mmCIF file of C-alpha atoms in Angstrom:
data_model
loop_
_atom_site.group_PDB
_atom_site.id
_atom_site.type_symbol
_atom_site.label_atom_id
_atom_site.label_comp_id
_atom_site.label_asym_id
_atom_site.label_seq_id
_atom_site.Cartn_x
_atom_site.Cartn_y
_atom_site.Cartn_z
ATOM 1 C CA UNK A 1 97.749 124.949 182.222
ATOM 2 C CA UNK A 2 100.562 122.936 183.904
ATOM 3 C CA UNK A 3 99.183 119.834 185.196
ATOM 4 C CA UNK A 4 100.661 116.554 187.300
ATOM 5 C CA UNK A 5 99.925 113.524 188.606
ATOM 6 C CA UNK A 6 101.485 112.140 191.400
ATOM 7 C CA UNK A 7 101.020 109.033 193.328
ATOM 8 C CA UNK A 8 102.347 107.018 196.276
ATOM 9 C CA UNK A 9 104.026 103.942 194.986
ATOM 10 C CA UNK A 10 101.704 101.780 196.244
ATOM 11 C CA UNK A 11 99.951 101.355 193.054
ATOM 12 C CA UNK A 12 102.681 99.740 191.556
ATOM 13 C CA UNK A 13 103.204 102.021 188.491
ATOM 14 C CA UNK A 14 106.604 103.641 187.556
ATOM 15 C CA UNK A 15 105.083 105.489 184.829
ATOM 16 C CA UNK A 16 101.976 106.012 182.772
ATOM 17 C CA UNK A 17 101.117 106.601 178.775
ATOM 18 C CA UNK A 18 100.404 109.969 178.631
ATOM 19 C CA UNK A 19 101.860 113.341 177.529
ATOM 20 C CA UNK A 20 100.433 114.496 181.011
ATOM 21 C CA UNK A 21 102.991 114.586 183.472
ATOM 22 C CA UNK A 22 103.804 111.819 186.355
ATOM 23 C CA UNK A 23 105.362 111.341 189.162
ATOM 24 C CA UNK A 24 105.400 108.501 192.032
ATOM 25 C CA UNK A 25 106.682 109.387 195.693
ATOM 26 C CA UNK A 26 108.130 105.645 197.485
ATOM 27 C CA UNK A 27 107.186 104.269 200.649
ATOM 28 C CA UNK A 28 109.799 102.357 202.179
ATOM 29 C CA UNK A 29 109.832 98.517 203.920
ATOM 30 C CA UNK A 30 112.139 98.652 207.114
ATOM 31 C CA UNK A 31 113.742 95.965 209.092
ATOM 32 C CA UNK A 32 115.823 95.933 211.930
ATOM 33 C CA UNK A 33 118.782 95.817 209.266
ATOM 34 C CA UNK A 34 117.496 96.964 206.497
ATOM 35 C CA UNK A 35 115.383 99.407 204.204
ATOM 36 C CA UNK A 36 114.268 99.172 201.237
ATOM 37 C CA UNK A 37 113.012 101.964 199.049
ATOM 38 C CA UNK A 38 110.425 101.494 196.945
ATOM 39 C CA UNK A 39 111.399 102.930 193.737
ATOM 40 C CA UNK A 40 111.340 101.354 190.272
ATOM 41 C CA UNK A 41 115.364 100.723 190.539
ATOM 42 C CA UNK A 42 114.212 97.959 193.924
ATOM 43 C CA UNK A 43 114.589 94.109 193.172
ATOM 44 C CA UNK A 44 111.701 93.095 194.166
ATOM 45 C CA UNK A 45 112.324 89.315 194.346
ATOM 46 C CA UNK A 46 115.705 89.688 196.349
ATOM 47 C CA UNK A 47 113.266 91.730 198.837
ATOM 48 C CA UNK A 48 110.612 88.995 198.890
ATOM 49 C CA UNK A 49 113.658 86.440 199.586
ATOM 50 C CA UNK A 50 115.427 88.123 202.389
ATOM 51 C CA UNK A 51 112.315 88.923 203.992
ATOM 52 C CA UNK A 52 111.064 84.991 203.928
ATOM 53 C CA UNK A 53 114.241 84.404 205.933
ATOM 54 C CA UNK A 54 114.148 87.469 208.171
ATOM 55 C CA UNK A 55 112.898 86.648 211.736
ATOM 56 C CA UNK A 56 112.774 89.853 213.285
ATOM 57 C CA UNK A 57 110.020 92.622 213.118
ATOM 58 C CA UNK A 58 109.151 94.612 210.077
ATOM 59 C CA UNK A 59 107.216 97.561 208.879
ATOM 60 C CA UNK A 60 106.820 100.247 206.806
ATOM 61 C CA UNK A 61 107.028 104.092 206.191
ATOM 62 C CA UNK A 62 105.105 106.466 204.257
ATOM 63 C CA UNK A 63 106.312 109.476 202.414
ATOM 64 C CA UNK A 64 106.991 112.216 204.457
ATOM 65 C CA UNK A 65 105.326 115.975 203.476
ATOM 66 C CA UNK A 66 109.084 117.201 201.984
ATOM 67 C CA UNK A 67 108.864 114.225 200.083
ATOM 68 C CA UNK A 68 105.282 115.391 198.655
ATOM 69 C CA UNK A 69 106.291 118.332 198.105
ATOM 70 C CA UNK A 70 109.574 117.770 196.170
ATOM 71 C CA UNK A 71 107.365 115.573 193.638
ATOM 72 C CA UNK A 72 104.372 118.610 193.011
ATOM 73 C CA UNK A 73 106.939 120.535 191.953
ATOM 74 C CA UNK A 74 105.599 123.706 189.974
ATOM 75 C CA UNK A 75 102.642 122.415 188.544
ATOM 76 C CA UNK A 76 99.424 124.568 188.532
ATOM 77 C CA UNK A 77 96.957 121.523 189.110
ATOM 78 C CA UNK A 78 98.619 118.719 190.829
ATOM 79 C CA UNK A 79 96.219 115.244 191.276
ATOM 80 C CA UNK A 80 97.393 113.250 194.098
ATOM 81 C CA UNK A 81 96.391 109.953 194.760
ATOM 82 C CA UNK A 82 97.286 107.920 197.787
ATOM 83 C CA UNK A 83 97.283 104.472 199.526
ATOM 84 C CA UNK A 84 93.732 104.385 201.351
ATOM 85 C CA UNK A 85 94.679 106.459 204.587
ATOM 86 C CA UNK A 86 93.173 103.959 206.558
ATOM 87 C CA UNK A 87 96.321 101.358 206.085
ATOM 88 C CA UNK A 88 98.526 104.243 205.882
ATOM 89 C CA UNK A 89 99.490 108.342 206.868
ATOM 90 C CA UNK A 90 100.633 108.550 203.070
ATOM 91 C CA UNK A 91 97.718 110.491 202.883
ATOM 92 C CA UNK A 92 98.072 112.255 205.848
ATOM 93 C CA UNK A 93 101.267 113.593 204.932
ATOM 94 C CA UNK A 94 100.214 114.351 201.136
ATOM 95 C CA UNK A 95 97.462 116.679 203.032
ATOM 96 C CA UNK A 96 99.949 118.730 205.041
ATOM 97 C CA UNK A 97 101.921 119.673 201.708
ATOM 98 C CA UNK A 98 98.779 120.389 199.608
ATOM 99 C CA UNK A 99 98.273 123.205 202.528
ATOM 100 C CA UNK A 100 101.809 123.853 202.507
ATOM 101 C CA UNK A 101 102.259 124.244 198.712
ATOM 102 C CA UNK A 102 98.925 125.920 198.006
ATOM 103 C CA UNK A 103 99.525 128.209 201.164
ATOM 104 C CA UNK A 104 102.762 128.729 199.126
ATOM 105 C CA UNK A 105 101.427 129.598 195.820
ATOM 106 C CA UNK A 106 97.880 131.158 195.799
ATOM 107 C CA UNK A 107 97.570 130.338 192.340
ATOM 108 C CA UNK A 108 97.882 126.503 192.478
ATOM 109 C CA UNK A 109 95.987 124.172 193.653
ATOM 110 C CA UNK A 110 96.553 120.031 194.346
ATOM 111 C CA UNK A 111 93.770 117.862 194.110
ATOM 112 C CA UNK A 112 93.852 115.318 196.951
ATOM 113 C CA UNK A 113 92.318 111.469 196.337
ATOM 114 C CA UNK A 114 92.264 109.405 198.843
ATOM 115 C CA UNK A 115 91.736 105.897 196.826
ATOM 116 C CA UNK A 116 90.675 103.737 199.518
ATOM 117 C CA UNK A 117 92.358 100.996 197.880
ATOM 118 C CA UNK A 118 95.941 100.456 196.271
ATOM 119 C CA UNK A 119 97.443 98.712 193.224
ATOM 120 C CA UNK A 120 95.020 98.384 190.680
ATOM 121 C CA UNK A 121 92.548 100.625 191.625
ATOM 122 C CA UNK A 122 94.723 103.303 191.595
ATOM 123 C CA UNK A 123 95.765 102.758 188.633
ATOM 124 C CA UNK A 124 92.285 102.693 187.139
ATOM 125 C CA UNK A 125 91.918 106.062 188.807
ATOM 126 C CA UNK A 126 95.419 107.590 187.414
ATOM 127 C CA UNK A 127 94.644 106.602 183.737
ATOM 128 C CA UNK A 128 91.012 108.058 183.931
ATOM 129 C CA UNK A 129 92.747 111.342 185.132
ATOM 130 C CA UNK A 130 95.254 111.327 182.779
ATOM 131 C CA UNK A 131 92.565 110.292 179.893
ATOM 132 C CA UNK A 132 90.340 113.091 181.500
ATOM 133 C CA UNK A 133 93.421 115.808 181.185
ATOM 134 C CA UNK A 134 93.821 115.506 177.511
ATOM 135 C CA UNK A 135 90.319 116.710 176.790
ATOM 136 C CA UNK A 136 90.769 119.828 177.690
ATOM 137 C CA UNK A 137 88.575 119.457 180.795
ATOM 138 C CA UNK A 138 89.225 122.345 183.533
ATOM 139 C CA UNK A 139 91.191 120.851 186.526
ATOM 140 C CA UNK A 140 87.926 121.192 188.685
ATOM 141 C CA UNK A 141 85.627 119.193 186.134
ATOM 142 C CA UNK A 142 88.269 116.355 186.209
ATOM 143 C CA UNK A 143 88.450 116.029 189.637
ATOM 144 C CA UNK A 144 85.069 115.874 189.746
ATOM 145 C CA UNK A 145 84.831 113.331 187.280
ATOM 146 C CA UNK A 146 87.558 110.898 188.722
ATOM 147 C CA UNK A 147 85.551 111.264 192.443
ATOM 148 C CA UNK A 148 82.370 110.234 190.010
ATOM 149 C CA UNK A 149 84.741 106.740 188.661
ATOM 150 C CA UNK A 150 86.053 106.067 191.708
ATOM 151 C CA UNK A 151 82.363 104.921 192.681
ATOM 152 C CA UNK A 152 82.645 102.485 190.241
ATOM 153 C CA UNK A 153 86.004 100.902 190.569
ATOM 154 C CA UNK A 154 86.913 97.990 193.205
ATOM 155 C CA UNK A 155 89.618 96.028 194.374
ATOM 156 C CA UNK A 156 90.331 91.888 195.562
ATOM 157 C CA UNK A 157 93.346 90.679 196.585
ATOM 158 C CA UNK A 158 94.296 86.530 196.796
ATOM 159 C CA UNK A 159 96.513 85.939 199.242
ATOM 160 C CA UNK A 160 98.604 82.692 200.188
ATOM 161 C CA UNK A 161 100.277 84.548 203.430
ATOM 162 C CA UNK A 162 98.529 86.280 205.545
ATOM 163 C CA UNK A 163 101.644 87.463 208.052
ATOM 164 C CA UNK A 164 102.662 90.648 207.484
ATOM 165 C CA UNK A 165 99.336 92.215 207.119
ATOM 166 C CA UNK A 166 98.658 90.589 210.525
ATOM 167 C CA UNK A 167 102.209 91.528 211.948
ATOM 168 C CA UNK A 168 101.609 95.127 211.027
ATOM 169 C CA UNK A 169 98.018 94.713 212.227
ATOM 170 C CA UNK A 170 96.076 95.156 209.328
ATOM 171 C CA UNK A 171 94.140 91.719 209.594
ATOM 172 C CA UNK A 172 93.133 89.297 212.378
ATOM 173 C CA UNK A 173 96.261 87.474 213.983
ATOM 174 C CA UNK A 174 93.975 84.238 214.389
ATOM 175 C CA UNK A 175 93.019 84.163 210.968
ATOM 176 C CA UNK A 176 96.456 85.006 209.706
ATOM 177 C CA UNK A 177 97.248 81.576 211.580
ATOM 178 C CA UNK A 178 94.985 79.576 210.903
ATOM 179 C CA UNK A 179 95.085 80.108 206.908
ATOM 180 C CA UNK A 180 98.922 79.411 206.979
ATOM 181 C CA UNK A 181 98.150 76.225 209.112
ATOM 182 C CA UNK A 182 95.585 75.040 206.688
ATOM 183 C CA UNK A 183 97.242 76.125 203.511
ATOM 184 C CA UNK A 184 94.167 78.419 202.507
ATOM 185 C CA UNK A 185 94.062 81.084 199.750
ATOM 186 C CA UNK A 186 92.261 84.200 201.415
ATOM 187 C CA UNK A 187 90.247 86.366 199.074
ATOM 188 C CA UNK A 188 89.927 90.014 200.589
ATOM 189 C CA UNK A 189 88.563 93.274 199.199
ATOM 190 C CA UNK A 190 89.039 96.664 200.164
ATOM 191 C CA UNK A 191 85.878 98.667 201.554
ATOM 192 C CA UNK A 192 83.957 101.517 200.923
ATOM 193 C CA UNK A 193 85.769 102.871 203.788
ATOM 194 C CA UNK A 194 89.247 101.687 202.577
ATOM 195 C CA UNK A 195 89.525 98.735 205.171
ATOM 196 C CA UNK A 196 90.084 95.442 204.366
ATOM 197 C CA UNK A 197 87.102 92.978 204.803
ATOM 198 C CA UNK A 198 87.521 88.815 204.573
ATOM 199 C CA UNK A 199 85.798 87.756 201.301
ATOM 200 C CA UNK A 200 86.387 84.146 201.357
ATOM 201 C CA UNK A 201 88.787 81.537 201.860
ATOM 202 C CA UNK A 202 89.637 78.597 199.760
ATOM 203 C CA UNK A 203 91.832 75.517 199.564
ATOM 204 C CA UNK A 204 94.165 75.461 196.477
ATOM 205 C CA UNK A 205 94.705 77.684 193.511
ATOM 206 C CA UNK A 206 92.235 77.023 191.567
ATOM 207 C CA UNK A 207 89.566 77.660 193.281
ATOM 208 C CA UNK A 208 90.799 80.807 194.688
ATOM 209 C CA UNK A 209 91.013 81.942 191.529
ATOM 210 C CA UNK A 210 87.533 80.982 190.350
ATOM 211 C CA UNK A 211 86.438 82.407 193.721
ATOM 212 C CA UNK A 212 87.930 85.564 192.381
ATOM 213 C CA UNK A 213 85.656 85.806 189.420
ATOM 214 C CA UNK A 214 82.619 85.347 190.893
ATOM 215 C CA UNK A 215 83.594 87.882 194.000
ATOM 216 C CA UNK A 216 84.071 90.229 190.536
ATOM 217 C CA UNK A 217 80.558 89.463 189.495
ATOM 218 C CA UNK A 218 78.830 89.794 192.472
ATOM 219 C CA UNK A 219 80.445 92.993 193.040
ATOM 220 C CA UNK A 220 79.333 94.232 189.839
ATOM 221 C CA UNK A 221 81.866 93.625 187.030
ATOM 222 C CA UNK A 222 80.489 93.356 183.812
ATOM 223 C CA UNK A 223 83.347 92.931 181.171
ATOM 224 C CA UNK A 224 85.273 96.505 182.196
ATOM 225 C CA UNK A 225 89.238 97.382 182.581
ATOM 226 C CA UNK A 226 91.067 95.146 185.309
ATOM 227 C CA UNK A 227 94.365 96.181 186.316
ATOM 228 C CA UNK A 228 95.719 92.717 187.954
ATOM 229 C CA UNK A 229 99.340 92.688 189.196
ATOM 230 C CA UNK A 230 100.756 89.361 190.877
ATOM 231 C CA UNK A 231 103.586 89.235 193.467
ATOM 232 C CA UNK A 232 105.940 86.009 191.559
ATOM 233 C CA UNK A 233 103.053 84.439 190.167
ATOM 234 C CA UNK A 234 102.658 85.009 186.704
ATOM 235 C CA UNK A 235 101.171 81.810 186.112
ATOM 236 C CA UNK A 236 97.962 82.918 188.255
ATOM 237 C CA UNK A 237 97.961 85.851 187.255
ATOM 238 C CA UNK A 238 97.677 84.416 183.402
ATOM 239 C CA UNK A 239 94.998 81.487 184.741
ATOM 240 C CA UNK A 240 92.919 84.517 186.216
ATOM 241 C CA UNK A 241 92.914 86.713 182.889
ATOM 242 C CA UNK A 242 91.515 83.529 181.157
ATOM 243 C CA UNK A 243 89.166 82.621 183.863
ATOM 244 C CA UNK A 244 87.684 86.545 182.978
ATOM 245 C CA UNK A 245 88.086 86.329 179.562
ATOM 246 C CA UNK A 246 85.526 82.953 179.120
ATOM 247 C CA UNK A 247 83.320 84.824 180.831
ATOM 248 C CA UNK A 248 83.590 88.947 179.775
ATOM 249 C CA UNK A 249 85.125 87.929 176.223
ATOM 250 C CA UNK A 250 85.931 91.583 175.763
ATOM 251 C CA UNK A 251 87.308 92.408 179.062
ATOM 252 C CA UNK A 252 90.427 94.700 178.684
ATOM 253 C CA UNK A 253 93.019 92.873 181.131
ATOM 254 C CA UNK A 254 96.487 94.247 181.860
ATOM 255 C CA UNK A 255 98.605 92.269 183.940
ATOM 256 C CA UNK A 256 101.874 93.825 186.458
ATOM 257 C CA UNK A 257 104.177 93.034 188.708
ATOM 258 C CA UNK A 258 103.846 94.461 192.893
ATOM 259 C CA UNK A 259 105.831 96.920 193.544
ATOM 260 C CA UNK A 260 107.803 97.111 197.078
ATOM 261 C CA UNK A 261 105.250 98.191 199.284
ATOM 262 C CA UNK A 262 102.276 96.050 197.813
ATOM 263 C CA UNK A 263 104.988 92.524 197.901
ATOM 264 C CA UNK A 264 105.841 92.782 200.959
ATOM 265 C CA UNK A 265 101.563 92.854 202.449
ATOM 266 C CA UNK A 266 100.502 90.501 199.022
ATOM 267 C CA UNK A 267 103.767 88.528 199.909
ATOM 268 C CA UNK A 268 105.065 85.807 197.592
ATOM 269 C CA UNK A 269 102.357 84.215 195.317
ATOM 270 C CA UNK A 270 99.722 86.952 196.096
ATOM 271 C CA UNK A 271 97.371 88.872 193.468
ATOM 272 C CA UNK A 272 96.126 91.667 193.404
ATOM 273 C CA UNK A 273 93.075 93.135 191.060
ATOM 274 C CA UNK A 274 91.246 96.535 190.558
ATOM 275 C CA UNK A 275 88.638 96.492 188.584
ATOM 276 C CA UNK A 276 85.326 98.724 186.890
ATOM 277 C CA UNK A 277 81.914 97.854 187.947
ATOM 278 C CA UNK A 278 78.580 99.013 186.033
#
């Protein structure tokens, strides 16, 4: 059978090792003067730098259904996975061309995850599909399967910036103001639900990212995969592997780089984490 993944590119993957096919569909970051598409040819850092000095409003756009659609293309069993449709109508969108495209071809059918989450976690749940697809698993089975893993997979963020998640009203305005006043790291996770919830918050880097590891613990973690990207902050992002490391010796760690859309709400010096629980 002819299978693909596809994904939104909010979890911050351009490709993936497998023999399966892949595809990612961009969202976009829009200014007053300009958009950016966020594609795996976007410089990232001279995004993060003009938006530091931008002023005006800014916001951002999800794929539209054509754009779904053109990325399916004529797979038998497509897996979708989106940005967690309550931050987003990426999923939304991805639903209308799953009814277009299977209304469209009887014979097909796209398997629709919402992940209630973005960067890491999504990638957790794209490499468990793919894994799942080389066994020779019917399409059904592994989509039953991934649903099963996605139980058991969560997500943190460490932020150092707060704005843009408030200007596009994903958190608390106050809070986004009083954090930057105080020069506080804010530790949030993403729901059961898919909404983001205030962990903690913590002065200095340090302890955020200690903070970090026992949010990771108390959540469940016991030494799984963690997929941690970092928005120009490798240096945290290092700190934060070895932070997990003395304590899960065995822990398999990958660290990335944010894509577009995950930058610009992480912003500059931000990290982001998904992670397996037991």
């Amino acid at each position: 059978m002819n299978y693909r993944i596809v994904e939104d590119s909010s979890a911050n993957i351009n490709h993936i090792n497998s023999q399966v096919a892949f595809a990612s569909v961009p969202l976009k970051i829009i200014t007053a003067d300009r958009e950016f598409v966020d594609h795996a040819e976007l410089n990232v850092a001279e995004m993060i730098s003009y938006l530091q000095e931008y002023k005006g409003k800014s916001s951002t756009a999800c794929p539209s259904v054509a754009d779904w659609l053109a990325v399916f293309g004529e797979a038998e069993a497509v897996f979708c996975f989106t940005i967690t449709s309550k931050l987003s109508g990426s999923y939304n969108a991805a639903r209308l061309a799953k009814e277009d495209y299977e209304a469209a071809h009887p014979n097909r059918t796209v398997f629709l995850v919402d992940s209630l989450s973005t960067g890491g976690e999504m990638q957790l749940l794209i490499e468990r599909t793919a894994q799942l697809l080389t066994q020779s698993k019917q399409p059904t089975e592994v989509y039953r399967e991934v649903c099963a893993y996605q139980k058991k997979t969560r997500l943190l963020f460490a932020l150092q910036s707060l704005n843009n998640l408030a200007n596009n009203g994903r958190v608390n305005p106050l809070l986004a103001k009083i954090s930057g006043a105080l020069g506080m790291r804010v530790i949030v996770r993403a729901s059961e639900q898919g909404e983001l919830v205030t962990l903690s918050k913590c002065r200095g880097e340090k302890k955020a990212l200690e903070k970090l590891v026992t949010h990771m613990s108390e959540m469940g973690y016991q030494g799984g995969a963690v997929r941690l990207d970092h928005c120009c902050n490798r240096s945290a992002a290092e700190q934060l592997r070895a932070l997990i490391r003395a304590q899960y010796p065995n822990a398999e760690i990958t660290i990335g780089e944010t894509g577009g859309l995950c930058s610009f709400y992480a912003e500059k010096g931000g990290l982001i984490l998904g992670f397996e629980t037991e």
